[in-house]
GROMACS .gro file of C-alpha atoms in nm:
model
  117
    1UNK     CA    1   0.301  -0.099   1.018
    2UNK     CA    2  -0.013  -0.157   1.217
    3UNK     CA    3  -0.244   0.070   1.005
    4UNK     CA    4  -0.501  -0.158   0.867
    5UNK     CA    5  -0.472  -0.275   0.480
    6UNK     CA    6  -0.723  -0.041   0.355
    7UNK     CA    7  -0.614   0.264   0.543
    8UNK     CA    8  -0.270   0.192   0.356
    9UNK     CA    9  -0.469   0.148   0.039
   10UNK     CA   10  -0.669   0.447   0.048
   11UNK     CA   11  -0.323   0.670   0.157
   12UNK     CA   12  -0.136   0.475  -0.135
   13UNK     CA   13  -0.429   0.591  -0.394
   14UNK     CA   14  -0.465   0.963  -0.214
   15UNK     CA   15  -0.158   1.055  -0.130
   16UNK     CA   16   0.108   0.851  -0.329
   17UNK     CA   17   0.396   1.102  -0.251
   18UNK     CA   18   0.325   1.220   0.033
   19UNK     CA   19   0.487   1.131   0.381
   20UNK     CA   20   0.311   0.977   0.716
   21UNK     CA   21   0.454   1.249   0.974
   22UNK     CA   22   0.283   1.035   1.233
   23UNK     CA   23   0.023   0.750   1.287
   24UNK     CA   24  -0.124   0.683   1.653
   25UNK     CA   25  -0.355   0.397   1.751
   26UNK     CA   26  -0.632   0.458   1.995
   27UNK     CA   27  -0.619   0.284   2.346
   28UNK     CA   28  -0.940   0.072   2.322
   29UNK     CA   29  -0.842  -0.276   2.276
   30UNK     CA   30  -1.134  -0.444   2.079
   31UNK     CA   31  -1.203  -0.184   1.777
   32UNK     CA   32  -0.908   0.093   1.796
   33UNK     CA   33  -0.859   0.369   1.515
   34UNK     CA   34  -0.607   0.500   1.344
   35UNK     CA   35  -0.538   0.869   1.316
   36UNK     CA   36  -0.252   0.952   1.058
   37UNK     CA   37  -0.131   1.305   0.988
   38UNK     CA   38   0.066   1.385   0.668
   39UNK     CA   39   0.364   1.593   0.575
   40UNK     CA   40   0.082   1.810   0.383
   41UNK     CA   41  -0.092   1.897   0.675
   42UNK     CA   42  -0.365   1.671   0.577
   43UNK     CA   43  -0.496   1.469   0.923
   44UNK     CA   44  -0.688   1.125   0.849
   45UNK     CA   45  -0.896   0.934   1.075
   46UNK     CA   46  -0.977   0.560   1.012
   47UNK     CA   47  -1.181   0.305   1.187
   48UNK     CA   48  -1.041  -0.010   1.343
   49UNK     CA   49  -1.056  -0.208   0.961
   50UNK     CA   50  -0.925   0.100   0.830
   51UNK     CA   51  -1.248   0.256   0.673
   52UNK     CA   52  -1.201   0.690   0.666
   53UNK     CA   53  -1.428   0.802   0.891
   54UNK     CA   54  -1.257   1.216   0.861
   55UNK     CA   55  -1.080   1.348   0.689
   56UNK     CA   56  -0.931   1.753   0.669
   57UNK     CA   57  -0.690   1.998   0.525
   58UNK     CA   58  -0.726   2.311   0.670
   59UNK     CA   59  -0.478   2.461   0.442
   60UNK     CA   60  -0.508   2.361   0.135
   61UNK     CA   61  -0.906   2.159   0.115
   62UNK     CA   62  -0.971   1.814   0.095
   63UNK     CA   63  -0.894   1.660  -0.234
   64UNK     CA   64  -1.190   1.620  -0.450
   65UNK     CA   65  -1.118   1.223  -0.584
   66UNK     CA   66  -1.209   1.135  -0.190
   67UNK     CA   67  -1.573   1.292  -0.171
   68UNK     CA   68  -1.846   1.166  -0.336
   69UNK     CA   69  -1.903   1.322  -0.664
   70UNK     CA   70  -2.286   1.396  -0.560
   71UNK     CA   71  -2.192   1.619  -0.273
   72UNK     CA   72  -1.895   1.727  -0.522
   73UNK     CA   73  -2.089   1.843  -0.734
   74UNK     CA   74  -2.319   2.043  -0.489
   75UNK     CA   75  -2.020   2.179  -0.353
   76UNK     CA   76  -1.918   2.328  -0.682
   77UNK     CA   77  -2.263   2.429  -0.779
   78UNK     CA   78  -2.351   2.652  -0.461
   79UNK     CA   79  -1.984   2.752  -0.352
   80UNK     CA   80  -1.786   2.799  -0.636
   81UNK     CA   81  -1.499   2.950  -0.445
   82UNK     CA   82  -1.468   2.772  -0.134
   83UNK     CA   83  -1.238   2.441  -0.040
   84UNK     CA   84  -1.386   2.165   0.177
   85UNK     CA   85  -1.181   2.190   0.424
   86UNK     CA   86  -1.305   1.848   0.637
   87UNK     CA   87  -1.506   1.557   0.530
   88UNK     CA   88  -1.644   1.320   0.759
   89UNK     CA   89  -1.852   0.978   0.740
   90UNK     CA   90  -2.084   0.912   0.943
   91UNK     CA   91  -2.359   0.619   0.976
   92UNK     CA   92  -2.611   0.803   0.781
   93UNK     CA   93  -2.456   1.122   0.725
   94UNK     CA   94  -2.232   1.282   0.538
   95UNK     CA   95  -2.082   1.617   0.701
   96UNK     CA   96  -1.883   1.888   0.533
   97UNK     CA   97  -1.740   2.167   0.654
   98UNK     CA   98  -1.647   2.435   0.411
   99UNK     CA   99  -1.362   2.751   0.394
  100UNK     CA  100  -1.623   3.024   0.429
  101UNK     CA  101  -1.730   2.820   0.808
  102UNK     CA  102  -2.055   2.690   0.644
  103UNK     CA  103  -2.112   2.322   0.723
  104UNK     CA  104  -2.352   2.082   0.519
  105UNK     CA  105  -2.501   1.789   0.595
  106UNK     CA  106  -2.605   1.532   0.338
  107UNK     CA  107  -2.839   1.230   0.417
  108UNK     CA  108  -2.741   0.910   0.288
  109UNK     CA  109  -2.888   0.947  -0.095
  110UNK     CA  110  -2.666   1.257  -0.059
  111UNK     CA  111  -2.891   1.481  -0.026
  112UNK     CA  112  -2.875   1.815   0.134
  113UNK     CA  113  -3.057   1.780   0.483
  114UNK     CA  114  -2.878   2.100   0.668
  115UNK     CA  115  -2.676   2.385   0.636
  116UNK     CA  116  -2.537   2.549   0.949
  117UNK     CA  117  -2.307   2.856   1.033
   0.00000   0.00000   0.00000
């Protein structure tokens, strides 16, 4: 009930059937976020107005529809095989972290700026 708008919005377009097992809000009082696990094992974390700022599956991958379609792409080009298992936003970054433990960075033109293992 307190998850922002577009938190509900983006579980609504993700995750139409599946269930909120729990939702927690942060202590801090001026800009809390939201972390929201589902039934799926899928655990989402939003900022205060409800923007994803992580997202992973450790199971079964991230789906594809939430990552950009440039890093995607790159994904599917160089690691056929693999899931993203956790996607995360940051300020100027983009960081994914892969089922074979490799972890890329993108810049924000999504381009590939490191790969660590």
């Amino acid at each position: 009930e307190q998850l922002p708008s577009a938190a509900i919005a983006f579980l609504n377009q993700y995750f139409p059937d599946t269930k909120i097992t729990y939702a927690t809000k942060d202590d801090d009082l001026i800009r809390p976020d939201f972390n929201v696990g589902l039934s799926d094992g899928t655990r989402v974390h939003f900022s205060h107005g409800g923007k994803l700022e992580e997202i992973e599956n450790p199971t079964s991958g991230v789906p594809g529809a939430i990552i950009p379609v440039q890093i995607a792409e790159y994904v599917k080009n160089h690691y056929p095989d693999v899931l993203v298992k956790e996607y995360e936003v940051g300020r100027r970054t983009y960081d994914v972290k892969l089922s074979n433990r490799l972890e890329l960075k993108f810049n924000s033109n999504f381009n590939i700026i490191e790969i660590d293992d």
